[in-house]
Amino acid sequence: MAPPDASPTPNPSASSPSQAGIPRSVKFATAGLGGMFAWVCIHPMNTLAVRRNLAALSSPDAQVLPMRAFANDIIKKEGVSGLYAGLGAGVFRQMFYATSRFGLFEVIRDELAKVRETDVLSRLTAGCASGAMAAVISCPAEVTLIRLANDAGLPKEQRRNYRGLVDAGFRILKEEGPMAFYRGCYPLMTRAMLVGATQVGTYDQFKASYRQLGVTGNTTNVFCAAMTSGLLYSLITMPFESAKNRMAFQKPLPDGTLQYRSTLGTLTRIFRAEGLGGLYSGFAPYYGRCGGHTVLMFVFVENIRALYLSLVRS
């Protein structure tokens, strides 16, 4: 009997059925482009999610409006452009976050494939590792995005009145020091690790499950699988998103100390003061952002890479 082949058999990426011949640098670049294009489409959902999540923080005694009324209130006071506040910072963040997260995921997955078969565990490991590294790289842009997107929602006397992405970055650095860019980094890392694991690790399984249910059209299958995967990681990561937002958006107290100092402390404080609803405030637009961004990003990345291959082979 011939000995079994002990070499690992790598499986293709969950988001890339066939990408042979694409250089690693192009994979990084297309991951970033896909993330940026998708973010432009879903940025208003992010603005609604974060603002509603932080509404209780800026006005503790005020009742938070229902989602539709909340969106209409922003449009009435600030115009449609209010939903796009911080878009530049969001795209800037994706340039680092999407590029590093999905680019590094493929690198780590391929390295693991040299020593073991590419299975769900390998994808979970690669997703966790790449998510953590991407969070550290993109945290300054994340803090800037949160500040820009929510400054207009504060009472006038509390606004920082940033003039744009560059002004916000320089003022944060000058007024609060470089470590201010890493407030909320731990919950951001935790969230990024969970997103990497739940999104990438479950995407293939959901695609197969929907095929068994008769959802065989490629576009429909990808959409359903991505939205279901997005729902799963939205449910898991929303509390950490809430903690990250509070930690990144807070101002020092009069004595110079910070109200929210650690991820666990922030989660506990929110839960005790506002209950479970406080941790999931703004969930609907958050899910719309996560699921929508997942679908659009995969579609954009696949099409950009297909275009690259067609140009190279022509």
C-alpha positions as CSV (number, residue, x, y, z in Angstrom):
1,M,0.0,0.0,0.0
2,A,1.3,3.4,-0.9
3,P,2.0,5.7,2.0
4,P,-0.5,8.5,2.4
5,D,0.4,11.9,1.2
6,A,1.4,13.8,4.3
7,S,1.7,17.2,2.6
8,P,-1.0,19.6,3.6
9,T,-3.7,20.5,1.0
10,P,-4.4,24.2,1.2
11,N,-7.9,25.3,0.5
12,P,-8.7,28.5,-1.2
13,S,-9.6,31.6,0.7
14,A,-13.2,32.0,1.7
15,S,-13.4,35.2,-0.4
16,S,-11.3,34.0,-3.3
17,P,-12.1,30.9,-5.2
18,S,-9.3,31.2,-7.7
19,Q,-6.5,33.7,-7.4
20,A,-3.5,31.9,-8.8
21,G,-0.9,34.2,-10.3
22,I,-1.8,37.2,-8.2
23,P,1.3,38.7,-6.5
24,R,1.1,39.2,-2.8
25,S,1.5,43.0,-3.2
26,V,-1.5,43.1,-5.5
27,K,-3.5,41.1,-3.0
28,F,-2.7,43.7,-0.3
29,A,-3.6,46.5,-2.7
30,T,-6.9,45.0,-3.9
31,A,-7.9,44.2,-0.3
32,G,-7.4,47.9,0.6
33,L,-9.3,49.1,-2.5
34,G,-12.2,46.8,-1.9
35,G,-12.4,47.9,1.7
36,M,-12.3,51.6,0.8
37,F,-14.9,51.3,-2.0
38,A,-17.2,49.4,0.3
39,W,-16.8,51.9,3.1
40,V,-17.9,54.8,1.0
41,C,-21.2,52.9,0.4
42,I,-21.9,52.1,4.1
43,H,-20.4,55.1,5.9
44,P,-23.8,56.6,6.7
45,M,-24.8,53.4,8.5
46,N,-21.6,53.7,10.6
47,T,-22.3,57.3,11.4
48,L,-25.8,56.3,12.7
49,A,-24.5,53.4,14.6
50,V,-21.8,55.3,16.4
51,R,-23.8,58.4,17.1
52,R,-26.8,56.5,18.5
53,N,-24.4,54.4,20.6
54,L,-22.8,57.6,22.0
55,A,-26.1,59.6,22.4
56,A,-26.6,58.4,26.0
57,L,-23.0,59.4,26.8
58,S,-23.3,63.0,25.6
59,S,-26.9,63.5,27.0
60,P,-27.5,61.0,29.9
61,D,-30.9,62.3,30.8
62,A,-32.2,62.5,27.2
63,Q,-34.2,59.7,25.6
64,V,-32.5,58.3,22.5
65,L,-34.8,58.6,19.4
66,P,-35.8,55.5,17.4
67,M,-33.4,54.8,14.5
68,R,-35.4,56.4,11.7
69,A,-36.3,59.5,13.7
70,F,-32.6,59.7,14.8
71,A,-31.5,59.6,11.2
72,N,-34.1,62.2,10.2
73,D,-33.0,64.4,13.1
74,I,-29.4,64.4,11.8
75,I,-30.5,65.2,8.3
76,K,-32.8,68.0,9.5
77,K,-30.0,69.7,11.6
78,E,-27.0,69.0,9.4
79,G,-28.2,68.0,6.0
80,V,-27.4,64.7,4.3
81,S,-23.8,65.6,4.6
82,G,-24.1,65.0,8.3
83,L,-24.3,61.3,7.6
84,Y,-21.0,61.5,5.8
85,A,-19.1,63.3,8.6
86,G,-15.7,61.7,9.0
87,L,-15.8,60.0,5.6
88,G,-12.2,60.9,4.9
89,A,-11.1,59.4,8.1
90,G,-13.2,56.3,7.4
91,V,-11.6,55.7,4.0
92,F,-8.2,56.5,5.5
93,R,-8.8,53.9,8.2
94,Q,-9.8,51.3,5.6
95,M,-6.6,52.0,3.6
96,F,-4.7,50.6,6.6
97,Y,-7.3,48.3,8.3
98,A,-8.6,46.5,5.2
99,T,-5.3,46.3,3.5
100,S,-3.5,44.9,6.6
101,R,-6.3,42.7,7.9
102,F,-7.2,40.9,4.7
103,G,-3.7,41.0,3.2
104,L,-2.1,39.6,6.4
105,F,-4.9,37.0,6.7
106,E,-3.9,35.6,3.3
107,V,-0.2,35.6,4.3
108,I,-0.8,33.9,7.6
109,R,-3.2,31.4,6.1
110,D,-0.7,30.5,3.3
111,E,2.1,30.1,5.8
112,L,0.0,27.8,8.0
113,A,-0.9,25.8,4.9
114,K,2.8,24.8,4.6
115,V,2.5,22.8,7.9
116,R,-1.1,21.8,8.1
117,E,-4.3,21.5,6.0
118,T,-6.2,24.7,5.7
119,D,-9.3,24.1,7.7
120,V,-11.7,26.1,9.8
121,L,-9.2,26.2,12.7
122,S,-6.4,27.6,10.4
123,R,-8.8,30.3,9.2
124,L,-9.8,31.2,12.7
125,T,-6.2,31.4,13.8
126,A,-5.3,33.5,10.7
127,G,-8.3,35.7,11.3
128,C,-7.5,36.4,14.9
129,A,-3.8,37.1,14.3
130,S,-4.4,39.4,11.3
131,G,-7.3,41.2,13.0
132,A,-5.1,42.0,16.1
133,M,-2.2,43.3,13.9
134,A,-4.6,45.4,11.8
135,A,-6.2,46.9,14.8
136,V,-2.9,48.2,16.1
137,I,-2.0,49.6,12.7
138,S,-5.3,51.4,12.2
139,C,-6.2,52.5,15.7
140,P,-5.1,56.2,15.2
141,A,-7.3,56.4,12.2
142,E,-10.2,54.8,14.2
143,V,-10.0,57.3,17.0
144,T,-9.9,60.2,14.5
145,L,-12.9,58.8,12.7
146,I,-14.9,58.5,15.9
147,R,-14.1,62.1,16.9
148,L,-14.9,63.5,13.4
149,A,-18.1,61.6,13.0
150,N,-19.6,62.5,16.3
151,D,-18.3,66.0,17.1
152,A,-21.3,67.7,15.4
153,G,-23.7,65.6,17.6
154,L,-22.4,67.1,20.8
155,P,-23.8,70.2,22.5
156,K,-22.1,73.4,21.1
157,E,-20.2,74.0,24.3
158,Q,-18.7,70.5,24.2
159,R,-17.7,70.3,20.6
160,R,-14.0,70.2,19.6
161,N,-14.8,71.8,16.2
162,Y,-12.3,69.8,14.1
163,R,-11.9,71.3,10.6
164,G,-11.1,68.0,9.0
165,L,-9.0,64.9,9.0
166,V,-5.6,66.6,9.2
167,D,-6.7,69.2,11.7
168,A,-8.2,66.5,13.9
169,G,-5.0,64.4,13.8
170,F,-2.7,67.3,14.7
171,R,-5.0,68.6,17.4
172,I,-5.3,65.2,19.1
173,L,-1.5,64.8,19.0
174,K,-0.9,68.4,20.3
175,E,-3.6,68.6,22.9
176,E,-3.7,65.0,24.2
177,G,-0.5,63.4,23.2
178,P,0.3,60.4,21.0
179,M,-1.2,57.9,23.4
180,A,-4.7,59.5,22.8
181,F,-4.6,57.8,19.4
182,Y,-4.6,54.4,21.2
183,R,-7.5,55.0,23.5
184,G,-9.8,52.1,23.0
185,C,-7.1,50.0,21.3
186,Y,-7.7,46.9,23.5
187,P,-11.4,46.7,22.7
188,L,-10.6,47.4,19.1
189,M,-8.1,44.6,19.0
190,T,-10.6,42.2,20.7
191,R,-13.3,43.2,18.3
192,A,-10.9,42.8,15.3
193,M,-9.8,39.4,16.5
194,L,-13.4,38.3,16.9
195,V,-14.4,39.7,13.5
196,G,-11.5,38.0,11.8
197,A,-12.4,34.6,13.4
198,T,-16.2,34.7,13.1
199,Q,-16.3,36.4,9.6
200,V,-13.7,34.3,7.8
201,G,-14.2,31.1,9.8
202,T,-17.9,30.9,9.2
203,Y,-18.2,32.4,5.7
204,D,-17.4,29.2,3.8
205,Q,-19.8,27.1,6.0
206,F,-22.7,29.5,5.4
207,K,-22.1,29.4,1.7
208,A,-22.3,25.6,1.8
209,S,-25.4,25.6,4.0
210,Y,-27.2,28.0,1.7
211,R,-26.3,25.8,-1.3
212,Q,-28.0,22.8,0.5
213,L,-31.1,25.0,1.0
214,G,-31.2,25.7,-2.7
215,V,-29.6,29.1,-2.8
216,T,-27.2,28.3,-5.6
217,G,-26.9,31.5,-7.6
218,N,-23.4,32.9,-7.0
219,T,-24.4,36.5,-6.2
220,T,-27.3,35.5,-4.1
221,N,-25.3,32.8,-2.3
222,V,-22.5,35.3,-1.5
223,F,-24.9,37.9,-0.3
224,C,-26.8,35.5,2.0
225,A,-23.6,34.0,3.4
226,A,-22.0,37.3,4.0
227,M,-25.0,38.9,5.7
228,T,-25.4,35.8,8.0
229,S,-21.8,35.9,8.8
230,G,-22.1,39.6,9.4
231,L,-25.0,39.0,11.8
232,L,-23.0,36.5,13.8
233,Y,-20.0,38.7,14.3
234,S,-22.2,41.8,14.8
235,L,-23.8,40.1,17.8
236,I,-20.5,39.0,19.2
237,T,-18.6,42.2,18.7
238,M,-21.2,44.9,19.3
239,P,-20.4,45.2,23.1
240,F,-16.7,45.7,22.3
241,E,-17.7,48.3,19.7
242,S,-19.6,50.2,22.3
243,A,-16.7,50.0,24.7
244,K,-14.3,51.2,22.0
245,N,-16.5,54.1,21.1
246,R,-16.9,55.3,24.7
247,M,-13.1,55.0,25.4
248,A,-12.1,56.8,22.2
249,F,-14.7,59.5,22.4
250,Q,-14.4,60.5,26.1
251,K,-12.9,63.7,27.4
252,P,-10.8,63.8,30.5
253,L,-12.6,64.7,33.7
254,P,-11.9,68.0,35.5
255,D,-9.2,66.2,37.6
256,G,-7.5,64.9,34.5
257,T,-8.6,61.3,34.9
258,L,-10.5,59.2,32.4
259,Q,-14.0,57.8,33.1
260,Y,-13.4,54.7,31.0
261,R,-10.0,53.1,31.6
262,S,-10.2,49.5,30.6
263,T,-12.3,47.3,28.3
264,L,-13.8,45.2,31.1
265,G,-14.4,48.2,33.3
266,T,-16.1,50.0,30.4
267,L,-18.3,47.0,29.6
268,T,-19.2,46.6,33.3
269,R,-20.0,50.3,33.7
270,I,-22.2,50.5,30.7
271,F,-24.1,47.3,31.7
272,R,-24.7,48.5,35.2
273,A,-25.8,52.0,34.1
274,E,-27.8,51.2,31.0
275,G,-28.4,47.4,31.0
276,L,-27.8,45.1,28.0
277,G,-29.5,47.6,25.8
278,G,-26.7,50.1,26.4
279,L,-24.2,47.6,25.0
280,Y,-26.3,47.0,21.9
281,S,-27.5,50.6,21.3
282,G,-27.3,51.2,17.6
283,F,-27.3,47.6,16.6
284,A,-29.5,47.8,13.5
285,P,-27.2,50.2,11.6
286,Y,-24.1,48.5,13.0
287,Y,-25.3,45.2,11.5
288,G,-26.2,47.1,8.3
289,R,-22.6,48.4,8.3
290,C,-21.0,45.0,9.1
291,G,-23.1,42.9,6.7
292,G,-23.2,45.5,4.0
293,H,-19.4,46.1,4.2
294,T,-18.7,42.4,4.1
295,V,-20.8,41.8,0.9
296,L,-19.6,44.9,-0.9
297,M,-16.0,44.3,0.0
298,F,-15.9,40.7,-1.2
299,V,-17.7,41.7,-4.4
300,F,-15.3,44.6,-5.0
301,V,-12.1,42.6,-4.2
302,E,-13.2,39.7,-6.4
303,N,-14.0,42.0,-9.4
304,I,-10.8,44.1,-9.0
305,R,-8.7,40.9,-8.9
306,A,-10.5,39.4,-11.9
307,L,-9.9,42.7,-13.8
308,Y,-6.2,42.5,-12.8
309,L,-5.9,38.9,-14.1
310,S,-7.7,39.7,-17.4
311,L,-5.3,42.6,-18.0
312,V,-2.2,40.5,-17.2
313,R,-3.3,37.6,-19.4
314,S,-4.4,39.8,-22.3
